[in-house]
Amino acid sequence: MPAVSKGDGMRGLAVFISDIRNCKSKEAEIKRINKELANIRSKFKGDKALDGYSKKKYVCKLLFIFLLGHDIDFGHMEAVNLLSSNKYTEKQIGYLFISVLVNSNSELIRLINNAIKNDLSSRNPTFMCLALHCIANVGSREMAEAFAGEIPRILVAGDTMDSVKQSAALCLLRLYKTSPDLVLMGEWTSRVVHLLNDQHMGVVTAAISLITCLSQKNPDEFKTCVSLAVSRLSRIVSSASTDLQDYTYYFVPAPWLSCKLLRLLQCYPPPEDGAVKGRLVECLETILNKAQEPPKSKKVQHSNAKNAILFEAISLIIHYDSEPNLLVRACNQLGQFLQHRETNLRYLALESMCTLASSEFSHEAVKTHIETVINALKTERDVSVRQRAADLLYAMCDRSNSKQIVAEMLSYLETADYSIREEMVLKVAVLAEKYAVDYSWYVDTILNLIRIAGDYVSEEVWYRVIQIVINRDDVQGYAAKTVFEALQAPACHENMVKVGGYILGEFGNLIAGDPRSSPLVQFNLLHSKFHLCSVPTRALLLSAYIKFINLFPETKSTIQEVLRSDSQIRNSDVELQQRAVEYLKLSSIASTDVLATVLEEMPPFPERESSILAKLKKKKGPGAVSVNELEEGKREGGELNGGGERGDSSAIAGSNASTPSPSADLLGLRTGPPVTAAAPSAGSLLVDVFSEAGVNDDGFLRDLEPPTESSDSLLAEGPGDSDSAPPSVVSEDPATPLPESNELLNKFVCKNNGVLFENQLLQIGIKSEYRQNLGRMYLFYGNKTSVQFITFTTTVTCPGELQSQLNVQSKTVEPLIEGGAQVQQVINIECLTDFSEAPLLNIKFRYGGALQNLTLKLPVTINKFFQPTEMASHDFFQRWKQLSLPQQEAQKIFKANHAMDTEVLKAKLLGLGMALLENVDPNPENFVCAGVIQTKAQQVGSLLRLEPNAQAQMYRLTVRSSKDTVSKRLCELLAEQF
Amino acid sequence: MIGGLFIYNHKGEVLISRVYRDDIGRNAVDAFRVNVIHARQQVRSPVTNIARTSFFHIKRSNIWLAAVTKQNVNAAMVFEFLYKMCDVMTAYFGKISEENIKNNFVLIYELLDEILDFGYPQNSETGALKTFITQQGIKGQHQTKEEQSQITSQVTGQIGWRREGIKYRRNELFLDVLESVNLLMSPQGQVLSAHVSGRVVMKSYLSGMPECKFGMNDKIVIDKQGKGGTTDDPGKSELGGSGKQSIAIDDCTFHQCVRLSKFDSERSISFIPPDGEYELMRYRTTKDIILPFRVIPLVREVGRTKLEVKVVIKSNFKPSLLAQKIEVRIPTPLNTSGVQVICMKGKAKYKASENAIVWKIKRMAGMKESQISAEIELLPTNDKKKWARPPISMNFEVPFAPSGLKVRYLKVFESKLNYSDHDVIKWVRYIGRSGIYETRC
């Protein structure tokens, strides 16, 4: 049948689809599809030539079947054939099939790419558009490889139609997003930027999306777009609503374009050029003015478009954060929206206000809306809006209104939605701590918090209360009194019991004078809660009891009775049982003096960032809000310090990122005595006390540790090491170094001095110097115990190949090290040729009769023999090019292990031994270094280039040197350092 | 216990919803629809647990029956009940279809009230139900008091499945042994698995309250008799002409009328039969099965675009018997673009909608052989997956029991009325059908 007569109706397809729709069951549908597939297969069999129409029809059917969820494994060839058709509809179906069902089949991809190329070079705009759409829809890497060069040309060519330009811009955007490395804009940059001046609004709208994306990656290259964008924006804003005809949407001129322009501007700081800036400010004012005008239409689309521009403008104002006038106006405008009947507007207003509150200019203005916001928190129907209101309250809180806000949040907490309760609790806890003027208020607030929403009070919150109470003498008595009262409630939350147990255990004596809270009453009160609590709480209570014995000797018999009871001393839980046994023994054996020392009041906690704040940040996730919070934290710090005891010093420090959080300043405890002072003394005492009972003191000590975060440095280095080290120390095989020795080795790549190794017996310090191909290393062996080490011997060996590469000579050490003494050993090293292994240091000695044997890697690495070489940019690149053989280069792309701080990076690279060359690389972010490795046999020149990528938190490290093994080894060593 | 019972059509619309217990809420109806009927992946398990609620479902053509409970019930009991429910509905209005269910919804609710009480299954015997749940509307006026009290005494009495005072002029009974034979065979002809599941269905038109006794060639019974009985017993059964004397029954279940205590002690099956049609017993055997047909496949791939298939079937029973409704289904690859078939007997056709060649033969005598050969053209695809070669399946019907089961006797005793065992006309019929009868190729 002739295809022409049928037109484009594709009746067969319509019939097929209606058949499928009429199927009564899934089985019937599958049957129908199988039948159709068999039919299409017989049609595509190859011995018949199909006309374009039927090809199109069958490909359509296949597409439909695929979209119903069935596998299609044929018909690709026919679809590709359709691409070369001259009919729009056939081409379109072909492209549709390809973009939905393409797979990276090599031969087909070649054909498809060919067809696309033909269409791109044709003069027919619709065909070009189809091809561009297909590229964008597939958006694969292969596509990018094939067309990334072609599309920018189409985009900026003078004779391209507007519609094609639009498609090309969006297609390029898509390719850039999938494989940014393939889309190189270098030469096109300025011409792309000038698309902002295009006559056609559609082209501008498409181009601006592309430019926004590109300028986020490399802002400098696209800097010129700012002034263009500003002028474009001012033209739109000042135009009458009828000027733009097609692009006027419900009386608002080009709302989408305006929003995108404003968003583009948010990628850049405020323009420096006064004229441009003036124009922009004028624009923003006009937008704010327009918001005040009566609406031109009652339709919701009109107000939506207008508000979209307004909100985008406000976020630009917040982004600039430099125009107090505009900020206050924006704030007032948002204030109006707070009471708007549209829920979405209220939500957005609250959200924007949150960010406004963090600006110093508008903070006061935001504060004027406090009543409205509190009202919103109480009466709003939508939970997400309530959440925003809570956020805003948190953001606008400062010293002047903290009491009111905390009180409001507390009262809201009782009825708050379950999903936001935990966050609310954290916020209240942070605010209460941050703005606490007197600590009795703080303690009251937190106890209230536990009472109202105990389930949502996380560990961090009550840890923090205890830290603060312990660190502040003046509040301890009050805290003890308050928890005592709180515990008297018939039902109280387990967290309350924990806080109560801890505080009464520490400071119960402060309220013992009152007969109503005599020691026995306190104990009975605590013990009445004991049976209702979980195991960890019971363990804490047991510790509180033993502290009671120390504080009030009169309770001793009662408590011993309790500890002795079967439910404690034979408890099925190991932890509880151990505590009961140990505490009972401790209380009966130790004299009061010993008890008093062991169970001394907890020493003050070292200051650190509030754990609650850290948790709150974590909860928020890496979004915009957390950044705001950080900034805000800083600002609050400054403000607070004004009223604090040592305002000046910490106000300066407040601007430094490494300062502890402001809350730390507030407590005025930065120089508090370290906890370590108390721990060792207690430890040695405990050893005596328990020599009979034979109980491991470590576990015990750790139980008594205050509740801290696990990352506490004290805990990690102290008992942690002593647990793990002994088994490896006594390992018999001298050839295998400690598992952590590689790590130790990496520590010394960029430095020459430091502590090489430490366990509870031995500390090894190291000091080394290198010149040319020679090095000298001083090892200091320190005996940390009070017992002498005998038959102390050390041997340095070079395993395997290293023997011929490195010449190591060591002087012998004295075989006896007295307790607490230190001996020194000198090792001379000569580098014969380049090497990659490290020499091994084996240490043997007897400690109290037991043979100790341990093997370490000596931190001798190839880079130690570097001689720095200074050279100019020109020389550097010349040499770089000379070392262009593939084996001479080693490259590694890796993730940053540490923060990407430029100064730290520089210090590390200098420590490496190479010369750090300034002003060589065109990109100032990058580092280049040069140096010569001196060995006896030869000199190996090496060049290095390190390219940090702050966004991705990745580095690319390239090392070129005249010897391949050196490049490789250097690359390996360095990759661990950053 | 069953908390509720729902019937859905294929679209998931609820046709019948009967909730027996308060712990089943309205949302249970939707939960089943969303999680089972409209699930993305086809749900294959008959038991689904959604939010601590168990759903037991069976499907009859396009109709879903689901029993719901929150308790830990006996799943086998629930399914037995669902099947029974289907039987009852079929007995009342024929085929279970959306149309029929919609037309009879009042009746179904009435039935559901009767056969389930607070979730506990009650009398679900069709015969008994039919006496008081009728489709002719209220018959109260016409029923005498006597009749009504008779119904009450029957339903509440010891023999709930049969009413008293039944009279027939001709005492007749029909006994059908229906078996379905299942097989999976390797291409080389090795039996991978085979079993027969059979049913003994009885239709009785007997007067009074007859006591029946059913005997078959159960191995245990025969052996016991052989040991203690006379020597001519085995000779007798040889005269009967069957190759096998006795069969080993793996497991069996009986209709509630069978006295289980007697079966347990003496292994004799005695009962007072319900009136009309019912299923006396169900059983399963796995040993010494007579496979009525043997399928010998031969598949050869010629290049990437062609496939040659040859299948031979051999009938393996007495030449005097005739098998009927024979259908062989040969699966074809998914990229088949054309098929040519030649067969000696019957008709063969490529059915694209089922991706198979279907070969039908009306009748075939025993110890015969027939053959089909087909050439399948394939369309080259870019899919690397190989064709999985599903097994060739077969359907048939034969007039004997593939398990070897024989009815030895069925005796009827009625002491009160004066007709004896000899006066009853008895008909016995054996039908063997194919279940899943597959041969790999």
Coordinates of N, CA and C in Angstrom, one line a residue, chain A residues 844-959:
Chain A
K844 N 64.9 -5.2 71.0 CA 64.6 -6.3 71.9 C 65.1 -5.9 73.3
F845 N 64.3 -6.2 74.3 CA 64.7 -5.9 75.6 C 63.9 -6.7 76.6
R846 N 64.4 -6.8 77.8 CA 63.6 -7.5 78.8 C 63.0 -6.5 79.8
Y847 N 61.8 -6.6 80.0 CA 61.1 -5.8 81.0 C 60.5 -6.6 82.0
G848 N 61.0 -6.6 83.3 CA 60.5 -7.4 84.3 C 60.5 -8.9 84.0
G849 N 61.5 -9.3 83.3 CA 61.6 -10.7 83.0 C 61.0 -11.1 81.6
A850 N 60.1 -10.3 81.1 CA 59.4 -10.7 79.9 C 60.2 -10.1 78.7
L851 N 60.4 -10.9 77.7 CA 61.1 -10.4 76.5 C 60.2 -9.6 75.6
Q852 N 60.7 -8.4 75.3 CA 59.9 -7.5 74.5 C 60.6 -7.5 73.1
N853 N 59.8 -7.6 72.1 CA 60.4 -7.6 70.7 C 59.6 -6.7 69.8
L854 N 60.2 -5.7 69.2 CA 59.3 -5.0 68.3 C 60.1 -4.5 67.1
T855 N 59.4 -4.4 66.0 CA 60.1 -4.0 64.7 C 59.3 -2.8 64.1
L856 N 60.1 -1.8 63.8 CA 59.5 -0.6 63.2 C 60.2 -0.3 61.9
K857 N 59.5 0.5 61.1 CA 60.2 1.0 59.9 C 60.9 2.3 60.2
L858 N 62.1 2.4 59.8 CA 62.8 3.7 60.0 C 62.3 4.7 58.9
P859 N 62.0 5.9 59.4 CA 61.4 6.8 58.4 C 62.4 7.4 57.4
V860 N 63.0 6.6 56.7 CA 63.9 7.0 55.6 C 63.3 6.8 54.3
T861 N 62.9 7.9 53.6 CA 62.2 7.8 52.4 C 63.0 8.6 51.3
I862 N 62.8 8.3 50.1 CA 63.6 8.9 49.0 C 63.7 10.4 49.0
N863 N 62.6 11.0 49.5 CA 62.5 12.5 49.4 C 63.4 13.2 50.4
K864 N 64.0 12.4 51.3 CA 64.9 13.0 52.3 C 66.1 13.5 51.6
F865 N 66.4 12.9 50.5 CA 67.7 13.3 49.8 C 67.5 14.4 48.7
F866 N 66.4 15.1 48.9 CA 66.1 16.2 47.9 C 67.0 17.4 48.1
Q867 N 67.5 18.0 47.0 CA 68.1 19.3 47.1 C 67.1 20.2 46.4
P868 N 66.6 21.2 47.1 CA 65.7 22.1 46.4 C 66.3 22.9 45.2
T869 N 65.6 23.1 44.2 CA 66.1 23.8 43.0 C 65.1 24.9 42.7
E870 N 65.6 26.1 42.7 CA 64.8 27.3 42.3 C 64.9 27.4 40.8
M871 N 63.8 27.7 40.2 CA 63.8 28.0 38.8 C 62.7 28.9 38.4
A872 N 62.8 29.6 37.3 CA 61.8 30.5 36.8 C 60.7 29.7 36.0
S873 N 59.6 30.4 35.8 CA 58.5 29.7 35.2 C 58.9 29.1 33.8
H874 N 59.7 29.9 33.1 CA 60.1 29.5 31.8 C 60.9 28.2 31.8
D875 N 61.9 28.2 32.7 CA 62.7 27.0 32.9 C 61.9 25.8 33.3
F876 N 61.0 26.1 34.2 CA 60.2 24.9 34.7 C 59.5 24.2 33.6
F877 N 58.8 25.0 32.8 CA 58.0 24.4 31.8 C 58.8 23.7 30.7
Q878 N 60.0 24.3 30.5 CA 60.9 23.6 29.5 C 61.3 22.3 30.0
R879 N 61.7 22.2 31.3 CA 62.1 20.9 31.9 C 60.9 20.0 31.9
W880 N 59.8 20.5 32.3 CA 58.5 19.7 32.4 C 58.3 19.0 31.0
K881 N 58.5 19.8 30.0 CA 58.3 19.2 28.6 C 59.3 18.2 28.3
Q882 N 60.5 18.4 28.8 CA 61.6 17.5 28.5 C 61.3 16.1 29.1
L883 N 60.7 16.1 30.2 CA 60.4 14.8 30.9 C 59.0 14.3 30.5
S884 N 58.8 14.2 29.2 CA 57.5 13.9 28.7 C 57.2 12.4 28.4
L885 N 58.3 11.6 28.6 CA 58.0 10.2 28.3 C 57.0 9.6 29.3
P886 N 56.1 8.8 28.8 CA 55.0 8.3 29.7 C 55.5 7.7 31.0
Q887 N 56.6 6.9 30.9 CA 57.1 6.2 32.1 C 57.7 7.2 33.1
Q888 N 58.1 8.4 32.6 CA 58.7 9.3 33.5 C 57.6 10.0 34.4
E889 N 56.4 9.9 34.0 CA 55.4 10.6 34.7 C 54.6 9.7 35.6
A890 N 54.3 10.1 36.8 CA 53.3 9.4 37.6 C 52.2 10.3 38.1
Q891 N 51.0 9.9 38.0 CA 49.9 10.8 38.3 C 49.0 10.0 39.2
K892 N 48.4 10.8 40.1 CA 47.4 10.2 41.0 C 46.3 11.2 41.3
I893 N 45.1 10.7 41.3 CA 44.0 11.6 41.7 C 43.4 11.0 42.9
F894 N 43.3 11.8 44.0 CA 42.9 11.2 45.2 C 42.1 12.2 46.0
K895 N 41.4 11.7 47.0 CA 40.5 12.5 47.8 C 41.3 13.1 49.0
A896 N 40.9 14.3 49.4 CA 41.7 14.9 50.4 C 41.4 14.2 51.8
N897 N 42.4 13.9 52.5 CA 42.3 13.3 53.8 C 42.2 14.4 54.9
H898 N 42.8 15.6 54.6 CA 42.8 16.6 55.6 C 42.1 17.8 55.0
A899 N 41.9 18.9 55.8 CA 41.3 20.1 55.2 C 42.3 20.7 54.2
M900 N 41.7 21.4 53.2 CA 42.5 21.9 52.1 C 43.0 23.3 52.5
D901 N 43.9 23.4 53.4 CA 44.4 24.7 53.8 C 45.7 25.0 53.0
T902 N 45.7 26.2 52.4 CA 46.8 26.5 51.5 C 48.1 26.5 52.4
E903 N 48.1 27.1 53.5 CA 49.3 27.2 54.3 C 49.8 25.9 54.8
V904 N 48.9 25.0 55.2 CA 49.3 23.7 55.6 C 49.9 22.9 54.4
L905 N 49.3 23.1 53.3 CA 49.8 22.4 52.1 C 51.2 22.9 51.8
K906 N 51.4 24.2 51.9 CA 52.7 24.8 51.6 C 53.8 24.2 52.5
A907 N 53.4 24.2 53.8 CA 54.4 23.7 54.8 C 54.7 22.2 54.5
K908 N 53.8 21.5 54.1 CA 54.0 20.1 53.8 C 54.9 19.9 52.6
L909 N 54.7 20.7 51.6 CA 55.5 20.6 50.4 C 56.9 21.0 50.7
L910 N 57.1 22.1 51.5 CA 58.4 22.5 51.9 C 59.1 21.4 52.7
G911 N 58.4 20.8 53.6 CA 58.9 19.7 54.4 C 59.4 18.5 53.5
L912 N 58.8 18.4 52.4 CA 59.2 17.4 51.5 C 60.6 17.5 51.0
G913 N 61.1 18.7 51.0 CA 62.5 18.9 50.6 C 62.7 19.6 49.2
M914 N 61.6 19.7 48.5 CA 61.7 20.4 47.2 C 61.6 21.9 47.4
A915 N 61.9 22.6 46.3 CA 61.7 24.0 46.3 C 60.3 24.3 45.9
L916 N 59.5 25.1 46.6 CA 58.2 25.5 46.2 C 58.3 26.7 45.3
L917 N 57.8 26.6 44.1 CA 58.0 27.6 43.1 C 56.8 28.5 43.1
E918 N 56.9 29.8 43.3 CA 55.8 30.7 43.3 C 55.7 31.2 41.9
N919 N 54.5 31.6 41.6 CA 54.2 32.3 40.3 C 54.7 31.6 39.1
V920 N 54.6 30.3 39.1 CA 55.0 29.5 38.0 C 53.7 29.0 37.3
D921 N 52.9 28.4 38.0 CA 51.6 27.8 37.4 C 50.7 29.0 37.1
P922 N 50.0 29.0 36.0 CA 49.0 30.0 35.7 C 47.9 30.1 36.7
N923 N 47.5 29.0 37.2 CA 46.5 28.9 38.2 C 47.1 29.0 39.6
P924 N 46.7 30.1 40.3 CA 47.4 30.3 41.7 C 47.0 29.2 42.7
E925 N 45.9 28.5 42.4 CA 45.6 27.4 43.4 C 46.6 26.3 43.4
N926 N 47.3 26.1 42.2 CA 48.1 25.0 42.1 C 49.5 25.2 42.7
F927 N 50.1 24.1 43.0 CA 51.5 24.2 43.5 C 52.4 23.5 42.6
V928 N 53.6 24.1 42.4 CA 54.6 23.3 41.6 C 55.9 23.3 42.5
C929 N 56.6 22.3 42.4 CA 57.9 22.1 43.1 C 58.9 21.5 42.2
A930 N 60.2 21.8 42.6 CA 61.3 21.2 41.8 C 62.4 20.9 42.8
G931 N 63.1 19.8 42.5 CA 64.2 19.4 43.3 C 65.0 18.3 42.6
V932 N 66.2 18.1 43.2 CA 67.1 17.0 42.7 C 67.3 16.0 43.8
I933 N 67.1 14.8 43.5 CA 67.5 13.7 44.5 C 68.9 13.3 44.3
Q934 N 69.6 13.4 45.4 CA 71.1 13.2 45.4 C 71.3 11.7 45.8
T935 N 71.8 10.9 45.0 CA 72.2 9.6 45.4 C 73.7 9.5 45.0
K936 N 74.3 8.4 45.5 CA 75.7 8.3 45.2 C 75.9 8.0 43.7
A937 N 75.0 7.2 43.2 CA 75.2 6.8 41.8 C 74.8 7.9 40.8
Q938 N 73.7 8.6 41.1 CA 73.3 9.6 40.1 C 72.4 10.7 40.8
Q939 N 72.1 11.7 40.0 CA 71.2 12.7 40.5 C 69.9 12.6 39.7
V940 N 68.8 12.6 40.4 CA 67.5 12.5 39.7 C 66.8 13.8 39.9
G941 N 66.6 14.5 38.8 CA 65.8 15.7 38.8 C 64.3 15.4 38.9
S942 N 63.6 16.1 39.7 CA 62.1 15.8 39.8 C 61.3 17.1 39.8
L943 N 60.2 17.0 39.2 CA 59.3 18.1 39.1 C 57.9 17.6 39.6
L944 N 57.2 18.5 40.3 CA 56.0 18.1 40.9 C 54.9 19.1 40.7
R945 N 53.7 18.7 40.5 CA 52.6 19.6 40.4 C 51.4 19.1 41.1
L946 N 50.8 19.9 42.0 CA 49.7 19.5 42.8 C 48.5 20.4 42.5
E947 N 47.4 19.8 42.1 CA 46.3 20.7 41.7 C 45.1 20.3 42.6
P948 N 44.9 21.2 43.6 CA 43.7 20.9 44.5 C 42.4 21.3 43.8
N949 N 41.4 20.6 44.1 CA 40.1 21.0 43.6 C 39.2 21.1 44.9
A950 N 39.0 22.3 45.3 CA 38.3 22.5 46.6 C 36.9 22.0 46.5
Q951 N 36.2 22.2 45.4 CA 34.8 21.8 45.4 C 34.6 20.3 45.6
A952 N 35.5 19.5 44.8 CA 35.3 18.1 44.9 C 36.1 17.5 46.0
Q953 N 36.9 18.3 46.7 CA 37.8 17.8 47.8 C 38.7 16.8 47.2
M954 N 39.3 17.0 46.0 CA 40.2 16.1 45.4 C 41.5 16.8 45.0
Y955 N 42.5 16.0 44.9 CA 43.8 16.5 44.4 C 44.2 15.7 43.2
R956 N 44.9 16.4 42.3 CA 45.6 15.7 41.2 C 47.0 16.0 41.4
L957 N 47.8 14.9 41.5 CA 49.2 15.0 41.8 C 50.0 14.5 40.6
T958 N 50.9 15.3 40.0 CA 51.7 14.8 38.9 C 53.1 14.9 39.3
V959 N 53.9 13.8 39.1 CA 55.3 13.9 39.4 C 56.0 13.5 38.1

